[in-house]
Amino acid sequence: MSNFILRKAEPKDVSDILRLIKELAKFEEMEEQVILTEKELLEDGFGDHPFYHCVVAEVPEDHQSSDGYTVIGFAMYYFTYDPWIGKLLYLEDFYVMKEFRGYGIGSDILKLLSGTAVKTRCSSMHFIVAEWNKPSIEFYKRRGASDLSDEEGWRLYAIEKDDLVKISTKTR
Amino acid sequence: MHFKVRAAAKEDCKDISRMIMELAVYENMADQVKTSHEDLERDGFSPNPFYECLIAEVPDEHKTKDGYTVVGYALYFYTYSTWKGRSVYMEDLYVMPDFRGKGIGTGLMAKVAQVGVEKQCVRLQLSVLEWNKPSLDFYIAKGAEDLTAKEGWHFLRFHGQTLDTLAKEAPKD
């Protein structure tokens, strides 16, 4: 299938984006953790202060998915900052529906975002992958990705809302 | 010791740059620092900033032996979780060695947490080097959880030549 386009997401795409987010979370066995709503996606991506940027992959109607969708892949990214090297592009989510894999859509999305990174003066494109997700790790390593957790020992930590509130009220 | 935590101003970039280098030296990665204070000024203080920064300042009578009153910083930015929404990511937290143990690191982090809560962020994330025991203890005491251990997350990147190679094959607009 060579017939697909990649385009910037628009406000009308939020319900497709949320659907694809949930499909990816299901694959990662964490579907119940998705609490984001369409309303939040709309406000956070298309409001005054966008927290993310999004690219969608779309096929023509005659190639729609078995359940009738034409938006069949997405990538969500934003810009982060490394005080040593400056701007980075951070790839938050990247997903192509199962029935549309193997046609180079994922590859093209990755290349598009790499182009965006270079154009916007980013030194690097960063992302996280679960260590059990062998197919994804292979996909990225085949294209030259390096594993900073293995190579340099970086570990991801998170402080959830309740503890965040606790430490914030202790300001002097 | 009395100290103040405030939002960094453009003029603070020279101090921030100095401390970034000090932190890199501590992490044994000084040769990897490529940003100048001019880069920090451009990237943090233009209409579309890529980071926010808080600094810790002591009064003149407590200044360092080299004459600095800015003795710590926290650099952070906003990220987005497709599961939970707005998050804040604390990229750097540093207090000069002579000023540790006085609550300055806690004060800086508390202010980042406060900013995050005000912006309706659902969590704060950060990364720590596995050998950095003092930092790990500091964050765990504040409720931080190791998601690399718990959920298996690894940091990956496309950098330099590998990024350029991919970019050259980007689909045309």
mmCIF file of C-alpha atoms in Angstrom:
data_model
loop_
_atom_site.group_PDB
_atom_site.id
_atom_site.type_symbol
_atom_site.label_atom_id
_atom_site.label_comp_id
_atom_site.label_asym_id
_atom_site.label_seq_id
_atom_site.Cartn_x
_atom_site.Cartn_y
_atom_site.Cartn_z
ATOM 1 C CA MET A 1 0.000 0.000 0.000
ATOM 2 C CA SER A 2 1.746 3.140 -1.129
ATOM 3 C CA ASN A 3 -1.401 5.159 -0.774
ATOM 4 C CA PHE A 4 -1.185 6.947 2.519
ATOM 5 C CA ILE A 5 -0.472 10.492 3.592
ATOM 6 C CA LEU A 6 1.179 11.929 6.647
ATOM 7 C CA ARG A 7 -0.180 15.251 7.842
ATOM 8 C CA LYS A 8 -0.279 17.519 10.873
ATOM 9 C CA ALA A 9 -3.145 16.584 13.199
ATOM 10 C CA GLU A 10 -6.081 18.981 13.346
ATOM 11 C CA PRO A 11 -8.668 19.537 16.118
ATOM 12 C CA LYS A 12 -11.101 17.233 14.299
ATOM 13 C CA ASP A 13 -8.619 14.342 14.700
ATOM 14 C CA VAL A 14 -8.770 14.170 18.526
ATOM 15 C CA SER A 15 -11.247 11.299 18.672
ATOM 16 C CA ASP A 16 -9.104 9.235 16.274
ATOM 17 C CA ILE A 17 -5.984 10.131 18.260
ATOM 18 C CA LEU A 18 -7.600 9.000 21.514
ATOM 19 C CA ARG A 19 -8.768 5.766 19.888
ATOM 20 C CA LEU A 20 -5.217 5.034 18.693
ATOM 21 C CA ILE A 21 -3.742 5.999 22.097
ATOM 22 C CA LYS A 22 -6.020 3.422 23.737
ATOM 23 C CA GLU A 23 -5.086 0.757 21.156
ATOM 24 C CA LEU A 24 -1.390 1.334 21.866
ATOM 25 C CA ALA A 25 -1.995 1.265 25.635
ATOM 26 C CA LYS A 26 -3.869 -2.029 25.206
ATOM 27 C CA PHE A 27 -0.831 -3.459 23.391
ATOM 28 C CA GLU A 28 1.356 -2.281 26.298
ATOM 29 C CA GLU A 29 -1.120 -3.969 28.677
ATOM 30 C CA MET A 30 -1.886 -0.650 30.348
ATOM 31 C CA GLU A 31 -5.250 0.290 28.816
ATOM 32 C CA GLU A 32 -6.868 1.151 32.158
ATOM 33 C CA GLN A 33 -4.185 3.789 32.753
ATOM 34 C CA VAL A 34 -5.466 6.023 29.934
ATOM 35 C CA ILE A 35 -7.492 8.692 31.713
ATOM 36 C CA LEU A 36 -6.988 11.405 29.118
ATOM 37 C CA THR A 37 -10.189 12.675 27.454
ATOM 38 C CA GLU A 38 -10.892 14.150 24.013
ATOM 39 C CA LYS A 39 -11.569 17.500 25.677
ATOM 40 C CA GLU A 40 -8.115 17.516 27.313
ATOM 41 C CA LEU A 41 -6.432 16.429 24.076
ATOM 42 C CA LEU A 42 -8.164 19.296 22.286
ATOM 43 C CA GLU A 43 -7.259 21.920 24.874
ATOM 44 C CA ASP A 44 -3.723 20.662 25.395
ATOM 45 C CA GLY A 45 -2.842 20.281 21.718
ATOM 46 C CA PHE A 46 -4.763 23.038 20.045
ATOM 47 C CA GLY A 47 -5.186 25.714 22.708
ATOM 48 C CA ASP A 48 -3.062 28.711 23.707
ATOM 49 C CA HIS A 49 -0.209 26.649 25.107
ATOM 50 C CA PRO A 50 0.203 23.451 23.106
ATOM 51 C CA PHE A 51 1.778 20.705 25.212
ATOM 52 C CA TYR A 52 2.286 18.424 22.230
ATOM 53 C CA HIS A 53 2.444 18.206 18.430
ATOM 54 C CA CYS A 54 0.892 15.385 16.476
ATOM 55 C CA VAL A 55 1.228 13.835 13.027
ATOM 56 C CA VAL A 56 -1.392 11.396 11.685
ATOM 57 C CA ALA A 57 -1.271 8.792 8.924
ATOM 58 C CA GLU A 58 -4.374 8.648 6.769
ATOM 59 C CA VAL A 59 -5.475 6.255 4.024
ATOM 60 C CA PRO A 60 -8.103 6.895 1.336
ATOM 61 C CA GLU A 61 -11.688 5.763 2.060
ATOM 62 C CA ASP A 62 -11.420 2.746 -0.190
ATOM 63 C CA HIS A 63 -8.550 1.464 2.015
ATOM 64 C CA GLN A 64 -10.209 2.171 5.358
ATOM 65 C CA SER A 65 -9.645 -0.180 8.290
ATOM 66 C CA SER A 66 -11.923 -3.165 8.904
ATOM 67 C CA ASP A 67 -13.918 -1.031 11.369
ATOM 68 C CA GLY A 68 -14.182 1.928 9.020
ATOM 69 C CA TYR A 69 -11.340 4.260 10.041
ATOM 70 C CA THR A 70 -9.138 6.261 7.657
ATOM 71 C CA VAL A 71 -6.791 7.669 10.327
ATOM 72 C CA ILE A 72 -4.677 4.580 10.969
ATOM 73 C CA GLY A 73 -1.500 5.815 12.671
ATOM 74 C CA PHE A 74 -0.131 8.697 14.686
ATOM 75 C CA ALA A 75 2.939 10.086 16.370
ATOM 76 C CA MET A 76 2.888 12.536 19.220
ATOM 77 C CA TYR A 77 5.962 14.586 20.063
ATOM 78 C CA TYR A 78 7.118 17.727 21.836
ATOM 79 C CA PHE A 79 10.308 19.641 22.381
ATOM 80 C CA THR A 80 12.434 19.124 25.450
ATOM 81 C CA TYR A 81 15.730 20.633 26.564
ATOM 82 C CA ASP A 82 19.090 19.199 27.430
ATOM 83 C CA PRO A 83 21.203 21.854 29.183
ATOM 84 C CA TRP A 84 24.337 20.333 27.591
ATOM 85 C CA ILE A 85 23.224 20.282 23.963
ATOM 86 C CA GLY A 86 20.031 22.342 23.751
ATOM 87 C CA LYS A 87 16.726 21.459 22.085
ATOM 88 C CA LEU A 88 15.640 17.888 21.629
ATOM 89 C CA LEU A 89 12.623 16.357 19.952
ATOM 90 C CA TYR A 90 10.904 13.891 22.253
ATOM 91 C CA LEU A 91 8.790 11.180 20.687
ATOM 92 C CA GLU A 92 6.019 10.412 23.185
ATOM 93 C CA ASP A 93 3.838 7.958 21.272
ATOM 94 C CA PHE A 94 4.185 6.280 17.900
ATOM 95 C CA TYR A 95 1.642 3.768 16.593
ATOM 96 C CA VAL A 96 0.355 2.239 13.368
ATOM 97 C CA MET A 97 -2.736 -0.010 13.445
ATOM 98 C CA LYS A 98 -1.835 -3.692 13.114
ATOM 99 C CA GLU A 99 -3.538 -4.237 9.742
ATOM 100 C CA PHE A 100 -1.535 -1.352 8.216
ATOM 101 C CA ARG A 101 1.926 -2.470 9.294
ATOM 102 C CA GLY A 102 4.638 -3.618 6.914
ATOM 103 C CA TYR A 103 3.942 -0.903 4.331
ATOM 104 C CA GLY A 104 6.569 1.550 5.478
ATOM 105 C CA ILE A 105 4.140 3.877 7.263
ATOM 106 C CA GLY A 106 5.987 3.678 10.592
ATOM 107 C CA SER A 107 9.310 4.167 8.826
ATOM 108 C CA ASP A 108 8.035 7.240 7.018
ATOM 109 C CA ILE A 109 6.644 8.721 10.239
ATOM 110 C CA LEU A 110 10.033 8.274 11.912
ATOM 111 C CA LYS A 111 11.835 9.856 8.958
ATOM 112 C CA LEU A 112 9.376 12.773 8.905
ATOM 113 C CA LEU A 113 9.949 13.457 12.590
ATOM 114 C CA SER A 114 13.715 13.183 12.138
ATOM 115 C CA GLY A 115 13.418 15.811 9.412
ATOM 116 C CA THR A 116 11.407 17.996 11.775
ATOM 117 C CA ALA A 117 14.063 17.546 14.454
ATOM 118 C CA VAL A 118 16.863 18.591 12.130
ATOM 119 C CA LYS A 119 14.868 21.528 10.710
ATOM 120 C CA THR A 120 14.087 22.835 14.200
ATOM 121 C CA ARG A 121 17.709 22.654 15.326
ATOM 122 C CA CYS A 122 17.332 19.638 17.612
ATOM 123 C CA SER A 123 20.495 17.644 18.327
ATOM 124 C CA SER A 124 18.688 14.427 19.088
ATOM 125 C CA MET A 125 15.372 12.608 19.045
ATOM 126 C CA HIS A 126 14.670 10.884 22.375
ATOM 127 C CA PHE A 127 12.009 8.412 23.462
ATOM 128 C CA ILE A 128 11.432 5.560 25.896
ATOM 129 C CA VAL A 129 10.663 1.936 25.111
ATOM 130 C CA ALA A 130 9.707 -0.872 27.503
ATOM 131 C CA GLU A 131 12.536 -3.398 27.655
ATOM 132 C CA TRP A 132 10.187 -6.335 26.936
ATOM 133 C CA ASN A 133 8.991 -4.692 23.706
ATOM 134 C CA LYS A 134 11.493 -6.523 21.518
ATOM 135 C CA PRO A 135 9.857 -5.721 18.101
ATOM 136 C CA SER A 136 9.944 -1.972 18.815
ATOM 137 C CA ILE A 137 13.486 -2.070 20.185
ATOM 138 C CA GLU A 138 14.618 -3.950 17.044
ATOM 139 C CA PHE A 139 12.787 -1.414 14.821
ATOM 140 C CA TYR A 140 14.638 1.481 16.457
ATOM 141 C CA LYS A 141 18.050 -0.206 16.772
ATOM 142 C CA ARG A 142 17.984 -1.237 13.083
ATOM 143 C CA ARG A 143 17.755 2.476 12.335
ATOM 144 C CA GLY A 144 20.670 3.432 14.576
ATOM 145 C CA ALA A 145 19.059 4.153 17.964
ATOM 146 C CA SER A 146 21.217 3.748 21.045
ATOM 147 C CA ASP A 147 20.006 2.681 24.484
ATOM 148 C CA LEU A 148 21.085 5.312 27.036
ATOM 149 C CA SER A 149 19.784 3.250 29.948
ATOM 150 C CA ASP A 150 22.123 0.396 29.008
ATOM 151 C CA GLU A 151 25.023 2.576 27.848
ATOM 152 C CA GLU A 152 25.030 5.269 30.534
ATOM 153 C CA GLY A 153 22.813 3.964 33.342
ATOM 154 C CA TRP A 154 19.905 6.423 33.163
ATOM 155 C CA ARG A 155 16.752 5.402 35.023
ATOM 156 C CA LEU A 156 13.308 7.028 34.753
ATOM 157 C CA TYR A 157 11.662 8.172 37.968
ATOM 158 C CA ALA A 158 8.212 9.663 38.542
ATOM 159 C CA ILE A 159 6.492 11.425 41.408
ATOM 160 C CA GLU A 160 2.706 11.194 41.193
ATOM 161 C CA LYS A 161 0.209 13.970 41.901
ATOM 162 C CA ASP A 162 -0.404 13.213 45.610
ATOM 163 C CA ASP A 163 3.280 13.277 46.490
ATOM 164 C CA LEU A 164 3.785 16.281 44.220
ATOM 165 C CA VAL A 165 1.194 18.217 46.208
ATOM 166 C CA LYS A 166 2.833 17.070 49.470
ATOM 167 C CA ILE A 167 6.291 18.326 48.518
ATOM 168 C CA SER A 168 4.993 21.568 47.004
ATOM 169 C CA THR A 169 3.268 22.721 50.176
ATOM 170 C CA LYS A 170 6.545 22.491 52.045
ATOM 171 C CA THR A 171 7.961 25.599 50.324
ATOM 172 C CA ARG A 172 9.569 28.133 52.674
ATOM 173 C CA MET B 1 21.177 29.816 56.166
ATOM 174 C CA HIS B 2 18.696 32.135 54.542
ATOM 175 C CA PHE B 3 18.090 31.587 50.813
ATOM 176 C CA LYS B 4 15.570 32.624 48.193
ATOM 177 C CA VAL B 5 14.132 30.588 45.307
ATOM 178 C CA ARG B 6 12.995 32.668 42.335
ATOM 179 C CA ALA B 7 12.328 32.352 38.620
ATOM 180 C CA ALA B 8 15.517 32.828 36.598
ATOM 181 C CA ALA B 9 15.897 36.007 34.549
ATOM 182 C CA LYS B 10 17.860 36.307 31.301
ATOM 183 C CA GLU B 11 20.787 37.817 33.215
ATOM 184 C CA ASP B 12 21.081 34.634 35.292
ATOM 185 C CA CYS B 13 22.135 32.526 32.278
ATOM 186 C CA LYS B 14 25.855 33.032 32.961
ATOM 187 C CA ASP B 15 25.381 31.590 36.479
ATOM 188 C CA ILE B 16 23.172 28.774 35.148
ATOM 189 C CA SER B 17 25.799 27.924 32.524
ATOM 190 C CA ARG B 18 28.500 27.864 35.214
ATOM 191 C CA MET B 19 26.445 25.481 37.367
ATOM 192 C CA ILE B 20 25.484 23.253 34.394
ATOM 193 C CA MET B 21 29.201 22.692 33.875
ATOM 194 C CA GLU B 22 29.711 21.969 37.588
ATOM 195 C CA LEU B 23 26.928 19.336 37.498
ATOM 196 C CA ALA B 24 28.389 17.782 34.324
ATOM 197 C CA VAL B 25 31.797 17.539 36.032
ATOM 198 C CA TYR B 26 30.123 15.739 38.977
ATOM 199 C CA GLU B 27 28.509 13.278 36.508
ATOM 200 C CA ASN B 28 31.921 12.746 34.818
ATOM 201 C CA MET B 29 30.587 14.100 31.502
ATOM 202 C CA ALA B 30 32.066 17.612 31.267
ATOM 203 C CA ASP B 31 33.250 17.114 27.673
ATOM 204 C CA GLN B 32 29.645 16.681 26.569
ATOM 205 C CA VAL B 33 28.543 20.222 27.451
ATOM 206 C CA LYS B 34 28.113 22.173 24.230
ATOM 207 C CA THR B 35 25.700 24.961 25.226
ATOM 208 C CA SER B 36 26.853 28.486 26.005
ATOM 209 C CA HIS B 37 25.065 31.057 28.154
ATOM 210 C CA GLU B 38 23.965 32.719 24.887
ATOM 211 C CA ASP B 39 22.241 29.480 23.855
ATOM 212 C CA LEU B 40 20.468 29.380 27.223
ATOM 213 C CA GLU B 41 19.354 32.997 26.794
ATOM 214 C CA ARG B 42 17.957 32.320 23.329
ATOM 215 C CA ASP B 43 16.250 29.052 24.261
ATOM 216 C CA GLY B 44 14.786 30.061 27.632
ATOM 217 C CA PHE B 45 13.879 33.685 27.219
ATOM 218 C CA SER B 46 12.348 34.068 23.778
ATOM 219 C CA PRO B 47 8.556 34.213 23.109
ATOM 220 C CA ASN B 48 8.543 30.403 22.765
ATOM 221 C CA PRO B 49 10.799 29.129 25.600
ATOM 222 C CA PHE B 50 11.966 25.514 25.595
ATOM 223 C CA TYR B 51 12.554 25.366 29.324
ATOM 224 C CA GLU B 52 11.889 27.201 32.576
ATOM 225 C CA CYS B 53 14.417 27.664 35.343
ATOM 226 C CA LEU B 54 14.389 28.461 39.036
ATOM 227 C CA ILE B 55 17.456 29.627 40.881
ATOM 228 C CA ALA B 56 18.456 29.624 44.556
ATOM 229 C CA GLU B 57 20.160 32.747 45.785
ATOM 230 C CA VAL B 58 21.921 33.528 49.075
ATOM 231 C CA PRO B 59 22.538 36.979 50.555
ATOM 232 C CA ASP B 60 25.849 38.700 49.840
ATOM 233 C CA GLU B 61 27.343 37.815 53.238
ATOM 234 C CA HIS B 62 27.022 34.080 52.365
ATOM 235 C CA LYS B 63 28.413 34.303 48.841
ATOM 236 C CA THR B 64 30.834 31.619 47.569
ATOM 237 C CA LYS B 65 34.575 32.077 47.765
ATOM 238 C CA ASP B 66 34.485 33.091 44.085
ATOM 239 C CA GLY B 67 31.865 35.710 44.857
ATOM 240 C CA TYR B 68 28.688 34.039 43.583
ATOM 241 C CA THR B 69 25.295 34.474 45.263
ATOM 242 C CA VAL B 70 23.444 32.159 42.867
ATOM 243 C CA VAL B 71 24.175 28.726 44.351
ATOM 244 C CA GLY B 72 21.606 26.335 42.861
ATOM 245 C CA TYR B 73 19.151 25.846 40.013
ATOM 246 C CA ALA B 74 16.330 23.630 38.803
ATOM 247 C CA LEU B 75 15.663 23.440 35.066
ATOM 248 C CA TYR B 76 12.371 21.923 33.928
ATOM 249 C CA PHE B 77 9.870 21.831 31.069
ATOM 250 C CA TYR B 78 6.407 20.532 30.339
ATOM 251 C CA THR B 79 5.830 17.171 28.742
ATOM 252 C CA TYR B 80 2.728 15.212 27.826
ATOM 253 C CA SER B 81 1.613 11.733 28.650
ATOM 254 C CA THR B 82 -0.913 10.261 26.239
ATOM 255 C CA TRP B 83 -2.346 8.374 29.194
ATOM 256 C CA LYS B 84 -2.620 11.109 31.792
ATOM 257 C CA GLY B 85 -2.020 14.466 30.160
ATOM 258 C CA ARG B 86 0.169 17.313 31.337
ATOM 259 C CA SER B 87 3.387 16.470 33.157
ATOM 260 C CA VAL B 88 6.421 18.388 34.297
ATOM 261 C CA TYR B 89 9.912 17.037 33.709
ATOM 262 C CA MET B 90 12.713 18.184 35.949
ATOM 263 C CA GLU B 91 15.808 17.967 33.784
ATOM 264 C CA ASP B 92 18.432 19.308 36.193
ATOM 265 C CA LEU B 93 18.528 19.961 39.946
ATOM 266 C CA TYR B 94 21.817 21.202 41.353
ATOM 267 C CA VAL B 95 23.116 22.871 44.501
ATOM 268 C CA MET B 96 26.784 23.835 44.844
ATOM 269 C CA PRO B 97 28.579 21.407 47.220
ATOM 270 C CA ASP B 98 29.271 24.035 49.925
ATOM 271 C CA PHE B 99 25.573 24.849 50.127
ATOM 272 C CA ARG B 100 24.139 21.365 50.471
ATOM 273 C CA GLY B 101 22.372 20.039 53.543
ATOM 274 C CA LYS B 102 20.560 23.347 54.124
ATOM 275 C CA GLY B 103 17.262 22.566 52.420
ATOM 276 C CA ILE B 104 18.065 24.420 49.194
ATOM 277 C CA GLY B 105 17.601 21.371 46.932
ATOM 278 C CA THR B 106 14.325 20.591 48.666
ATOM 279 C CA GLY B 107 13.273 24.233 48.321
ATOM 280 C CA LEU B 108 14.026 24.286 44.582
ATOM 281 C CA MET B 109 12.198 21.028 43.982
ATOM 282 C CA ALA B 110 9.218 22.145 46.073
ATOM 283 C CA LYS B 111 8.885 25.205 43.859
ATOM 284 C CA VAL B 112 9.024 23.076 40.678
ATOM 285 C CA ALA B 113 6.328 20.849 42.213
ATOM 286 C CA GLN B 114 4.237 23.916 43.030
ATOM 287 C CA VAL B 115 4.521 25.251 39.477
ATOM 288 C CA GLY B 116 3.565 21.813 38.168
ATOM 289 C CA VAL B 117 0.504 21.567 40.395
ATOM 290 C CA GLU B 118 -0.582 25.104 39.398
ATOM 291 C CA LYS B 119 -0.314 24.115 35.730
ATOM 292 C CA GLN B 120 -2.466 21.016 36.462
ATOM 293 C CA CYS B 121 0.333 18.553 35.846
ATOM 294 C CA VAL B 122 -0.443 15.020 36.975
ATOM 295 C CA ARG B 123 3.138 14.095 37.786
ATOM 296 C CA LEU B 124 6.748 15.116 37.815
ATOM 297 C CA GLN B 125 9.295 12.949 36.037
ATOM 298 C CA LEU B 126 13.066 12.962 36.116
ATOM 299 C CA SER B 127 15.943 10.666 35.309
ATOM 300 C CA VAL B 128 18.831 9.711 37.566
ATOM 301 C CA LEU B 129 22.039 7.794 36.898
ATOM 302 C CA GLU B 130 21.886 4.400 38.588
ATOM 303 C CA TRP B 131 25.166 4.951 40.475
ATOM 304 C CA ASN B 132 24.073 8.317 41.902
ATOM 305 C CA LYS B 133 23.018 7.016 45.336
ATOM 306 C CA PRO B 134 22.734 10.383 47.138
ATOM 307 C CA SER B 135 20.351 11.682 44.441
ATOM 308 C CA LEU B 136 18.358 8.433 44.337
ATOM 309 C CA ASP B 137 17.879 8.610 48.129
ATOM 310 C CA PHE B 138 16.860 12.284 47.924
ATOM 311 C CA TYR B 139 14.166 11.645 45.302
ATOM 312 C CA ILE B 140 12.883 8.392 46.782
ATOM 313 C CA ALA B 141 12.389 10.182 50.116
ATOM 314 C CA LYS B 142 10.081 12.581 48.275
ATOM 315 C CA GLY B 143 7.974 9.786 46.805
ATOM 316 C CA ALA B 144 9.783 9.091 43.521
ATOM 317 C CA GLU B 145 9.319 5.664 42.018
ATOM 318 C CA ASP B 146 11.798 3.907 39.720
ATOM 319 C CA LEU B 147 9.805 3.278 36.532
ATOM 320 C CA THR B 148 12.781 1.646 34.844
ATOM 321 C CA ALA B 149 12.704 -1.043 37.545
ATOM 322 C CA LYS B 150 8.900 -1.180 37.860
ATOM 323 C CA GLU B 151 7.838 -1.010 34.203
ATOM 324 C CA GLY B 152 11.041 -1.649 32.272
ATOM 325 C CA TRP B 153 11.382 1.736 30.577
ATOM 326 C CA HIS B 154 14.657 2.431 28.784
ATOM 327 C CA PHE B 155 15.776 5.738 27.288
ATOM 328 C CA LEU B 156 16.664 5.547 23.603
ATOM 329 C CA ARG B 157 17.811 8.192 21.189
ATOM 330 C CA PHE B 158 18.708 8.979 17.577
ATOM 331 C CA HIS B 159 21.659 11.328 17.733
ATOM 332 C CA GLY B 160 24.052 13.097 15.350
ATOM 333 C CA GLN B 161 24.753 11.020 12.254
ATOM 334 C CA THR B 162 21.925 8.519 12.813
ATOM 335 C CA LEU B 163 19.423 11.392 13.080
ATOM 336 C CA ASP B 164 20.784 13.058 9.921
ATOM 337 C CA THR B 165 20.596 9.792 7.992
ATOM 338 C CA LEU B 166 16.923 9.326 8.892
ATOM 339 C CA ALA B 167 16.125 12.975 8.178
ATOM 340 C CA LYS B 168 17.587 12.782 4.660
ATOM 341 C CA GLU B 169 14.923 10.208 3.788
ATOM 342 C CA ALA B 170 12.007 12.217 5.173
ATOM 343 C CA PRO B 171 8.955 12.266 2.895
ATOM 344 C CA LYS B 172 8.645 15.538 1.003
ATOM 345 C CA ASP B 173 5.839 17.913 2.032
#
